[in-house]
Each structure stands twice: as C-alpha cells, then as structure tokens.
Coordinates of C-alpha atoms and ligand atoms in Angstrom, one line a residue:
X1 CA -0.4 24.9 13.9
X2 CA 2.6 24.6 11.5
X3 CA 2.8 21.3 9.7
X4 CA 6.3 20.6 9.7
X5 CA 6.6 18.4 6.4
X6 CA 9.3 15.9 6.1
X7 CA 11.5 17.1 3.3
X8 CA 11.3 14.5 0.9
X9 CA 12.0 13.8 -3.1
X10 CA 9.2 12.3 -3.2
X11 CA 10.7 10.0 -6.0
X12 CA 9.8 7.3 -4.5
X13 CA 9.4 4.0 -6.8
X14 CA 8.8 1.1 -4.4
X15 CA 6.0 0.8 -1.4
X16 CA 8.6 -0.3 0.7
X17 CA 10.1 3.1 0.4
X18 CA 7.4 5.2 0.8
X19 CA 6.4 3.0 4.2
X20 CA 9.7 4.0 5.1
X21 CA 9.3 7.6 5.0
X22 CA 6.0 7.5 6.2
X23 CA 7.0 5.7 9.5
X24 CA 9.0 9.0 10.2
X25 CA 5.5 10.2 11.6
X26 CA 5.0 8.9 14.7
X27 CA 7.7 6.3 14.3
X28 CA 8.8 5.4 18.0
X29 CA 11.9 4.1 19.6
X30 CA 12.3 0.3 18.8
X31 CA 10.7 0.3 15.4
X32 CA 7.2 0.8 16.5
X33 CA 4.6 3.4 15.0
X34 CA 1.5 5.6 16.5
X35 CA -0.6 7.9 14.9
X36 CA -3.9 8.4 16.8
X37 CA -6.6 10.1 15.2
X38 CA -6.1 13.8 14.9
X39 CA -2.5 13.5 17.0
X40 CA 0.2 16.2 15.8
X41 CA 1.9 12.7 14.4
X42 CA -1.5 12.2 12.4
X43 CA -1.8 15.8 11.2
X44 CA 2.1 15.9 9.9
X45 CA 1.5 12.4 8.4
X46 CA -1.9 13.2 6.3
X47 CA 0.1 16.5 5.5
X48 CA 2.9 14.9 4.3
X49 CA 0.6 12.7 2.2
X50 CA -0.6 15.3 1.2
X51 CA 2.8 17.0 -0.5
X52 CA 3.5 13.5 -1.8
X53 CA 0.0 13.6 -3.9
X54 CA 0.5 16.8 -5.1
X55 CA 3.7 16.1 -6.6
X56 CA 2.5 13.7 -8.4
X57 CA -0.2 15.4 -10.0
X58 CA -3.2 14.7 -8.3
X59 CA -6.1 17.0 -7.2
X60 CA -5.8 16.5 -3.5
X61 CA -8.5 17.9 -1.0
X62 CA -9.7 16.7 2.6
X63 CA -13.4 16.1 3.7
X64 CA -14.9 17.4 7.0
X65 CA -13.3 14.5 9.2
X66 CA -10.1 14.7 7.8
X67 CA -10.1 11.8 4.7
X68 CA -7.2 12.9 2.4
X69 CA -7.9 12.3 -1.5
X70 CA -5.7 12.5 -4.2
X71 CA -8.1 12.2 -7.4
X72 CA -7.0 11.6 -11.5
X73 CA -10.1 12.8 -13.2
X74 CA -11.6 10.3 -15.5
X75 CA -11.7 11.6 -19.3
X76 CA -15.0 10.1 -20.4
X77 CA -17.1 9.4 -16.8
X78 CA -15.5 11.7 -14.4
X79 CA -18.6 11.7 -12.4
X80 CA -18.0 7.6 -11.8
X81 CA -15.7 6.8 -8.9
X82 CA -13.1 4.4 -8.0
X83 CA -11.9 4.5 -4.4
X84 CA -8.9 2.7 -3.5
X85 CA -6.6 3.0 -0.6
X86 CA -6.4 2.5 3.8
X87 CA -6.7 4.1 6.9
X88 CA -3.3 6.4 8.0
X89 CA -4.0 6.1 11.6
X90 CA -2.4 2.9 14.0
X91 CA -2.8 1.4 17.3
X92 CA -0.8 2.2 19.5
X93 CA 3.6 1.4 19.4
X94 CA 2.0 -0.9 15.7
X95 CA 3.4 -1.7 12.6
X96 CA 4.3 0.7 9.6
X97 CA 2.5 -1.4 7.2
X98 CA -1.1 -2.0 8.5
X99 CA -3.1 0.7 6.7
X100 CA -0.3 2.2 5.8
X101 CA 0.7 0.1 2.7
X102 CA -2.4 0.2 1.3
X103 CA -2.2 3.7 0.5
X104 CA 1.2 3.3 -0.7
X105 CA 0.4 0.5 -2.7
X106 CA -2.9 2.8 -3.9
X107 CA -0.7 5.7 -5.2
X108 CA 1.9 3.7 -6.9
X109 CA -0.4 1.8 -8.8
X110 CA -2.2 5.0 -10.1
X111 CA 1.0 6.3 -10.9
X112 CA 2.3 3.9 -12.9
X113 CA -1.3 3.2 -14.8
X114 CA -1.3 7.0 -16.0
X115 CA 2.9 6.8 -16.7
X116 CA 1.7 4.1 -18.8
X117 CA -1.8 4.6 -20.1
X118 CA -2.5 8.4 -19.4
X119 CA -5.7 9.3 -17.7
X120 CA -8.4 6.9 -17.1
X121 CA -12.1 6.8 -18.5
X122 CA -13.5 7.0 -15.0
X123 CA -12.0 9.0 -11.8
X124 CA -9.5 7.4 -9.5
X125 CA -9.4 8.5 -5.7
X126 CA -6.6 7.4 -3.8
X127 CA -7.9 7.8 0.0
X128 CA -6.1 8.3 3.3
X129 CA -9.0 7.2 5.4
X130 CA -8.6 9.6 8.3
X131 CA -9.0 6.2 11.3
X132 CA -9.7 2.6 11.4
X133 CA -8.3 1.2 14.4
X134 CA -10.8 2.4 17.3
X135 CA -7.1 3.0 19.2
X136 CA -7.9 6.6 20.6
X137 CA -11.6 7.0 20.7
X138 CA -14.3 4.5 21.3
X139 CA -15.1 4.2 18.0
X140 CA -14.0 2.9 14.9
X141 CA -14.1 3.2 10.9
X142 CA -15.0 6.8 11.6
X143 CA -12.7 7.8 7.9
X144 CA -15.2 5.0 5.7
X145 CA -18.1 6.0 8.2
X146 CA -17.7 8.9 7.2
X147 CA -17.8 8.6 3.2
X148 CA -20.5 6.0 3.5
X149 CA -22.9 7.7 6.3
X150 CA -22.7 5.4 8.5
X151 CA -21.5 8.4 11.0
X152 CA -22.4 12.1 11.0
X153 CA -20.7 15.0 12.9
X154 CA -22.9 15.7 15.7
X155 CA -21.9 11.6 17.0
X156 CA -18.2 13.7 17.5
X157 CA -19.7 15.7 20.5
X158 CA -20.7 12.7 23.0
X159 CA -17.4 10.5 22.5
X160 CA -14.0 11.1 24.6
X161 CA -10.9 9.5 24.9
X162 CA -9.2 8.6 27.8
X163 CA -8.1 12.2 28.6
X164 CA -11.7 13.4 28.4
X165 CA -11.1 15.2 25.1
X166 CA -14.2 14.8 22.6
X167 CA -13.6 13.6 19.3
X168 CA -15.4 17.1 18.0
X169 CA -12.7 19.2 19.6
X170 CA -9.4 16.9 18.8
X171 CA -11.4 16.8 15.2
X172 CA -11.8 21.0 15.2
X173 CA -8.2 21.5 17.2
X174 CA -7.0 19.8 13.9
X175 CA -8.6 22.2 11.9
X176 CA -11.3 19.9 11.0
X177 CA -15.4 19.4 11.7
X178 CA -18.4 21.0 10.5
X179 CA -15.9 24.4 9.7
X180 CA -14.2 23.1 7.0
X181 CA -15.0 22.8 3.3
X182 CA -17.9 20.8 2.4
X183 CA -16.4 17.3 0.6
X184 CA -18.1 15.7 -2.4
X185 CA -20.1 12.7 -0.5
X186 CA -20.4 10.8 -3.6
X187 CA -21.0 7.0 -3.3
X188 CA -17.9 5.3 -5.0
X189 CA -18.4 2.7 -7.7
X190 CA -16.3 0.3 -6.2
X191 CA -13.6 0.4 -3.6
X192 CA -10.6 -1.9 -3.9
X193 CA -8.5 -2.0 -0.8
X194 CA -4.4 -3.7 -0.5
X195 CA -4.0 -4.9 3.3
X196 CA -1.2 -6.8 4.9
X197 CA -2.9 -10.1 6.3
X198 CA -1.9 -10.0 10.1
X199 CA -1.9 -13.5 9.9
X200 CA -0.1 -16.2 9.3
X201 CA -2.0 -18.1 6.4
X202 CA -0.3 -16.7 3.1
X203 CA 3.3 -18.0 4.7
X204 CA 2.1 -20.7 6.0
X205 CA 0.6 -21.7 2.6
X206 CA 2.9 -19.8 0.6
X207 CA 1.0 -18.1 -1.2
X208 CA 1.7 -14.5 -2.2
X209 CA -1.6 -12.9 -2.8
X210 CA -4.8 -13.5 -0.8
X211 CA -8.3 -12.7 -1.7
X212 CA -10.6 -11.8 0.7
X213 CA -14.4 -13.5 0.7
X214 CA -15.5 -12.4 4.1
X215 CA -15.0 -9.9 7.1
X216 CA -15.6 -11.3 10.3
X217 CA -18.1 -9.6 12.0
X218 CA -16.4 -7.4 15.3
X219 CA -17.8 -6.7 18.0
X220 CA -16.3 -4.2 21.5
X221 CA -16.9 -3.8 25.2
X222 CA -16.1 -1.8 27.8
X223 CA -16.8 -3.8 31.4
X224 CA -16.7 -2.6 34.3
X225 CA -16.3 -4.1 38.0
X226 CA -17.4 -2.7 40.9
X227 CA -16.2 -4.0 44.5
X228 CA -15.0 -2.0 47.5
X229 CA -12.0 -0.4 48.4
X230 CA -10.4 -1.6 51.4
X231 CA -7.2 -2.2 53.5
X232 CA -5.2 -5.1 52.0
X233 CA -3.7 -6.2 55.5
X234 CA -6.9 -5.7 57.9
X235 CA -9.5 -7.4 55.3
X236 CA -10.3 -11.2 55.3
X237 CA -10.5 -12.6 52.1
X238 CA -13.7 -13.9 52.7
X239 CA -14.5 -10.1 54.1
X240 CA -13.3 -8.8 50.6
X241 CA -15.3 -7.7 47.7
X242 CA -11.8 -7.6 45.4
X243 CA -13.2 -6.3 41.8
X244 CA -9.8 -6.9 40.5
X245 CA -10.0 -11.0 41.8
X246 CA -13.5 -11.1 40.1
X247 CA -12.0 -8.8 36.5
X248 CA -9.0 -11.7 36.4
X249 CA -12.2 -14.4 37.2
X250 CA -13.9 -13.0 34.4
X251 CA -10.9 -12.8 31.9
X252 CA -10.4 -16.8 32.5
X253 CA -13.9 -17.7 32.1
X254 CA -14.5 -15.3 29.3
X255 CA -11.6 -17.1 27.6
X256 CA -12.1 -20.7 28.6
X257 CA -15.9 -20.4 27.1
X258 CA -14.7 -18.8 24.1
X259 CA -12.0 -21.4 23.3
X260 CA -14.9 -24.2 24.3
X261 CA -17.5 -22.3 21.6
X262 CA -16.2 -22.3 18.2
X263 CA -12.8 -22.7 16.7
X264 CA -13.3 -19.2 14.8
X265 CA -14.4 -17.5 18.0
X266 CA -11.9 -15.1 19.3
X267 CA -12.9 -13.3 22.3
X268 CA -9.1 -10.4 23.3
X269 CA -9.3 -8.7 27.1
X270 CA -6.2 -5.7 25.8
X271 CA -6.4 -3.1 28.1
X272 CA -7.5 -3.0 31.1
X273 CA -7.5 0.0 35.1
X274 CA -7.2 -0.3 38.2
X275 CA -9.1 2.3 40.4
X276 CA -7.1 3.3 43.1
X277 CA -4.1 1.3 41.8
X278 CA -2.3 1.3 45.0
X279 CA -0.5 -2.3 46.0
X280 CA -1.5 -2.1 49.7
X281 CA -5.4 -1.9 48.6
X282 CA -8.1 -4.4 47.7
X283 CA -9.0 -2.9 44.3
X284 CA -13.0 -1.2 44.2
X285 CA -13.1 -0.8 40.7
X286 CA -11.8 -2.2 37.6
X287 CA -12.2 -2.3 33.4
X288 CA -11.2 -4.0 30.7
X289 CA -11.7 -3.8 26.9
X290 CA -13.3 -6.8 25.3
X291 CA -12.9 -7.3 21.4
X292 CA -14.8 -10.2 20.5
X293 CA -14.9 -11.5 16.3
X294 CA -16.4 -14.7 14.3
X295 CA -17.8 -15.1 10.7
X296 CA -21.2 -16.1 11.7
X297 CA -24.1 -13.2 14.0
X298 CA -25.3 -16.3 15.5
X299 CA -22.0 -17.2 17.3
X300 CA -21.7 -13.6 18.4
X301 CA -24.5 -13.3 19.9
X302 CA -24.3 -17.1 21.6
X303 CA -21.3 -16.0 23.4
X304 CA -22.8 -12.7 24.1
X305 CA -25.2 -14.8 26.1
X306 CA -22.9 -16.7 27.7
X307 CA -21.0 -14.2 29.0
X308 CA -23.8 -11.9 30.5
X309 CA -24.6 -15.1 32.7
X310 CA -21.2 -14.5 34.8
X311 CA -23.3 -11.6 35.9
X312 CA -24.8 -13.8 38.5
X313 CA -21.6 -15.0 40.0
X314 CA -20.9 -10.8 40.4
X315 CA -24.3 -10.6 42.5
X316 CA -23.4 -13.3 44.2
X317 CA -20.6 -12.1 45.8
X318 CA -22.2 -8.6 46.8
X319 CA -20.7 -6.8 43.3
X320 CA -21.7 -5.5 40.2
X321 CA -20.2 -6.0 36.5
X322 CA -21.2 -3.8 33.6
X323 CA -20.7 -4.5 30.2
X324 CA -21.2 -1.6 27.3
X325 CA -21.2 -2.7 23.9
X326 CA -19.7 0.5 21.8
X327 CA -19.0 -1.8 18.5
X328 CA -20.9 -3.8 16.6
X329 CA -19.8 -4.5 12.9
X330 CA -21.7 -7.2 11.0
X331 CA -19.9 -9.8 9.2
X332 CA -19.5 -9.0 5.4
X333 CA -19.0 -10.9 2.2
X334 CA -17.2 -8.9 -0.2
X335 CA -18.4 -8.7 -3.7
X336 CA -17.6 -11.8 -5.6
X337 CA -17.1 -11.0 -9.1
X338 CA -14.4 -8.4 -7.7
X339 CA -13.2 -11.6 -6.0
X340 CA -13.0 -13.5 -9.0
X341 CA -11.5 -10.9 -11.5
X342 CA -8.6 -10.6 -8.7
X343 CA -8.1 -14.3 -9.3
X344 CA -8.0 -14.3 -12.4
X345 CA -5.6 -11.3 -12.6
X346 CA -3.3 -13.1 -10.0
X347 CA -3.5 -15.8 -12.8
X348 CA -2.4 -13.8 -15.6
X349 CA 0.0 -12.3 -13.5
X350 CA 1.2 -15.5 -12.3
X351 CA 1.2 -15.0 -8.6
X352 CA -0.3 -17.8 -6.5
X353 CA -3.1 -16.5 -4.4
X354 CA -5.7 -17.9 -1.2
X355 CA -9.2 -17.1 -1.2
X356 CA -9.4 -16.3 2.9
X357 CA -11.9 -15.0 5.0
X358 CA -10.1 -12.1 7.5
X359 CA -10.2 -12.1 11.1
X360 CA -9.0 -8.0 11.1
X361 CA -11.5 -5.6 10.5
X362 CA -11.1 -3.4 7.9
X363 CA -12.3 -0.2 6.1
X364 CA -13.8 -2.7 3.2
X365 CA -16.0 -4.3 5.6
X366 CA -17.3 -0.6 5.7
X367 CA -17.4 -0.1 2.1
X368 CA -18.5 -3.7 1.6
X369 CA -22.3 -2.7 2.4
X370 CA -21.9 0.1 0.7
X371 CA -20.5 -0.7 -2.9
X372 CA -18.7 -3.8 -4.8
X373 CA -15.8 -4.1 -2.6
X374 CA -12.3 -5.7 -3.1
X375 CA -9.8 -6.9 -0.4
X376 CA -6.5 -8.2 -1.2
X377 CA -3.6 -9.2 1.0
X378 CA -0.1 -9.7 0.7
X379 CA 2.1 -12.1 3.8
X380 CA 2.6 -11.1 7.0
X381 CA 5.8 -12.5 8.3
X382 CA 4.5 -15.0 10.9
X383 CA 2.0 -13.6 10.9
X384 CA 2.9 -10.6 13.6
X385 CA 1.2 -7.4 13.4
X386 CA 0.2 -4.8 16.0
X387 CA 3.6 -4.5 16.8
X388 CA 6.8 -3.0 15.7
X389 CA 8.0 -7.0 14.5
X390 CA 5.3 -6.2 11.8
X391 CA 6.8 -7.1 8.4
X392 CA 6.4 -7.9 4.8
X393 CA 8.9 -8.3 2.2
X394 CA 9.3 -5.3 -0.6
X395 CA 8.9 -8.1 -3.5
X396 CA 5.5 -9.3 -1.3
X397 CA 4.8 -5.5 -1.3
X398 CA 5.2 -5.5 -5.0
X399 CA 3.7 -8.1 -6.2
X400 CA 0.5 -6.4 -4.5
X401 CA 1.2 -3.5 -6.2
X402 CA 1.0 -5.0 -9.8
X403 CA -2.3 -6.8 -8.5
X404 CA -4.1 -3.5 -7.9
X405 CA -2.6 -1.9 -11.0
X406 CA -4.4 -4.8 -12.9
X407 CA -7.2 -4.5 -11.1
X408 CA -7.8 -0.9 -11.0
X409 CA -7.2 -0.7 -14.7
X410 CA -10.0 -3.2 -15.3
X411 CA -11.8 -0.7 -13.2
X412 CA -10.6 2.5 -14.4
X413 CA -9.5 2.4 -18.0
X414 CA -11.2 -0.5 -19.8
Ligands
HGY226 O1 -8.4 -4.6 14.9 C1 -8.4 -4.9 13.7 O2 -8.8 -5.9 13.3 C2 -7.9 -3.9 12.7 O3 -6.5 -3.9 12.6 N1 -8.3 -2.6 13.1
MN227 MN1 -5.6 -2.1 9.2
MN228 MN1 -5.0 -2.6 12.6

C-alpha cells in the first residue's frame, strides 16, 4: 500500500497547528475524527507522523505492533530512557485532541529543549502509541501493552472486530506483526504523558493545569441476551420471551444500582444489536457493551456482584443473559514525586494547577505499573470529549506544552 502523505511544511510552532493537520487523517464531515487501529486513516496518520519526526531530526523507527518513535539520543546515558507522548488512534466520529495532543505537545517540547539546550544527557522518545481506545478490537492499551509486556503477538490471533477480521491480519495487512523488525523493548525510566481532561473540573475550577494522582480502575463487558424470535402481531406479551424488553430492563437496573452505589461509580451501556433487527419481530437476541470505572477494586467488584444477580430475573422469565468481561484495568496511583515536581514546575511557571484523580483511562495507567509515571491535563471545554465538540484553547494547549518542556528537562537534561 502507498502512504499517501499529506504534504506539509512541517513548520509547525504551535500544538494547535499540528492537531490541525493531523485531523486531516480520518477527519470526518462535521468536525469529527476516526482512526481505528491499523485503518488506511491510521496507517497515513502514523506515516505522516512519521515525515514530521524525521524532519525534525529525530531517529524514527516502529516496533512490531506499530508504536512510532521519534528518539534524540542522550549524550552521556543514552542507554536511560524517557518516554513521553499518547496514543494516535480514536473512537469512533471523536475529538482531534484526545491522544492526539499529547503527541503534539511531546514533540514540540523536545524540540524546543534541543533548539535551546542541544541534546540531552539521557535519550528522549517521543511515542505514537499505536491504540488506546479499545474502539475497533476488544481490547485496549495494546500500543503501552505492548512496550510494557502486558501483551504478546500470539493474543492478536484469537481477537476480531466486528467484521470478523483478527487483530493479527489487520496488524500484518498493515505491514506489521511478528514480520517486521525486532524493536528495542527496553523498560523506560519514566514516562510523562500531556492529556486533555474530558472533563469538566479544570474549567469549572479554573485551573489551567491538572495533575493526575490516580487512574480509575476500568473495567468492559460484552452481554448478551437470549430470547426467542417470534411474530410481533400473533405473540402475547405474556407469550413473549422479548430479549430486547429484558436488554432495555437490564440497562435501567444496571444504571439505577449504579447511581444508588457510589457517587464515583459510573457504569456506560454504548453500543448495543439487535438480532434479526426487523420492526415486525419480537427480538431473540441482543448485546450491549458495558464500561464500568471507580477508584477503589472493592466497588468494582460490589457492583460486579450486583449485577450478575439480574441473572435470576433472566431465568425467570425462560431466558438467558451472558456477561463476558474482556477488560479489567486496576486502578493506579501515579508516581508521586513526578506528581509533585509537576507542581512545583506549574509554580515556577506560574500556572495554577488541580491535583485530580481521572475517570478516562489512559496509556499512563499502563505505564503507571510499569515505571514512575506522570499525567498532566490541560481544560476540556465543558468538559465534552468523544465527540467532534471536543475542544481546548491553543493558549490551554500551550501552557501544557511549557509544563512538559519543564518537566522533561528535569528528566532529560539536568
Ligand atoms: O475510554 C477512555 O477512558 C479513554 O478515552 N480511552
Ligand atoms: Mn485518550
Ligand atoms: Mn479516548
């Protein structure tokens, strides 16, 4: 496959620029963006990223799964690396900042540290993590699971998308998989990671930076219902055994309980099939997606509990629900000294900041078990993300920016 790459100057000198010319890449009508995992829009994107890295003097290279690094070699500890940057891919019609931004806001920042300082002691990789979002596959972090070996290739062959295509052949189709060059799996010394918040504290609080203690643990379903097809004229609806009446049943209790449980809990039914799909019959089969996230195991399990009992109810009515757990991401506490240096930096550099534990998941919650681990935010206008409305302010996006250059040279050069 040709990679048709944008033809760019590449001179860009803002992240809100870049983010621009990156949304080209699966940018949709109305604003919105999608790059799925090893998508044509994904290859031309990490391709393009690619071009951009090389011209400005980085040593770029990919890893078996498709991570893209752009390295500056450290001149006294080359061997010791810093990893900074995000995941390229989206969900689905999403935002051009989630993930995106961070590696903008990565590359600048090493940019502007070598315009200013030259090379640093130890090495620099700016990373395009290769997917994040779980949007295509059943599966998610597989770019930082990768790096950190949480995943290996063989888990590629047994997980398909919702056209049946594994992610081993979408991953070799792409020119990627156990065929390409070997990477350099080296544990970094630290990763330091610049996210929008997709929330709505920072504005709320104004406040323009936010430091991230904690990850909430996430956790993903898929359930299924299973009824009996039938005629929707003919059928009493005492005669029925309607899996879409008992799916929308389960969607309100599921809720209700979650809302009753804990303040923190939040428990998202996003997608959802109908099986036949056909208005004039009772429905036999249905599924939904279930993304449920809170600080705390306990809670997570708790309402894990509670909604397994609902099973019952199913049984009762002469049908089956089945729920499969395909994620299940601990909470994390990122590294507090990190923490604290980042709020000291935000300090110096006078920009008001909000220690904040995050209710997205995110590649540092990867990282965060694997080395010291930094997460920073910058606003979200109200908060919206997921969606083409996503939006933050270039001096929001700057002020980030100057963060992680402060950061990453307390890292990196001193
Ligand atoms: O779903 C999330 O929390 C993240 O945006 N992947
Ligand atoms: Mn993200
Ligand atoms: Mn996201």
């Amino acid at each position: 496959m040709t990679i048709p790459v944008q033809e760019a100057d590449y001179g860009f000198k803002t992240a809100n620029d870049m983010l621009e010319w990156l949304a080209v890449f699966g940018g949709n009508e109305g604003g919105g963006v999608t790059r799925l995992l090893y998508s044509d829009t994904w290859l031309e994107a990490q391709h393009a990223l690619k071009g951009l890295m090389q011209a400005k003097g980085l040593d770029v290279r990919f890893d078996e799964v498709g991570n893209l690094f752009g390295r500056r070699v450290g001149v006294e500890e080359p061997e010791s690396v810093i990893l900074t940057g995000s995941h390229i891919d989206t969900v689905i019609n999403g935002g051009k900042f989630d993930g995106a931004y961070g590696i903008a806001a990565s590359l600048l920042a090493v940019e502007r540290l070598y315009e200013q300082y030259g090379p640093p002691k130890r090495t620099i990789d700016v990373v395009s993590l290769a997917e994040e979002e779980g949007s295509r596959f059943p599966l998610t972090f597989w770019g930082s699971g990768w790096i950190t070996g949480l995943y290996d290739l063989d888990q590629a062959e047994h997980i398909y998308d919702q056209d049946g295509i594994s992610l081993k052949d979408a991953m070799e189709k792409a020119s990627f998989g156990a065929t390409s060059m070997p990477s350099q799996l080296k544990k970094p010394k630290a990763f330091v990671e610049v996210h929008i918040e997709q929330g709505p504290i920072l504005e709320r609080k104004k406040k323009s930076i936010g430091i991230v203690s904690h990850i909430v643990g996430q956790r993903r379903y898929t359930v299924q219902f299973k009824g009996e097809s039938n005629h929707a004229g003919t059928t009493p609806m005492t005669m029925r055994k309607d899996a879409m009446r008992l799916m929308a049943e389960w969607i309100s209790f599921i809720s209700d309980e979650a809302e009753a449980m804990d303040s923190s809990l939040v428990a998202t039914v996003g997608k959802v099939s109908v099986r036949p799909n056909t208005s004039n019959v009772i429905a036999g089969e249905t599924e939904c997606s279930l993304d449920v996230r809170h600080y705390n195991t306990a809670v997570l399990n708790q309402f894990e509990e509670k909604i397994k009992a609902f099973e019952e109810r199913a049984r009762h009515l002469g049908m089956t629900i089945i729920m499969q757990r395909w994620m299940n991401v601990e909470p994390v506490a990122l590294d507090q000294t990190m923490a604290k240096s980042a709020a000291e930096g935000a300090g110096q550099l006078g920009l008001s900041y909000e220690t904040l534990v995050s209710g997205a998941g995110h590649d540092s919650q990867v990282f965060g078990n694997c080395c010291p681990t930094m997460l920073l935010f910058v606003p979200s206008r109200n908060g919206i993300s997921h969606s083409p409305e996503e939006w933050t302010e270039p001096e929001d996006l700057e002020k980030g920016v100057v963060l992680l250059m402060k950061e990453l040279y307390k890292l990196a050069y001193e």
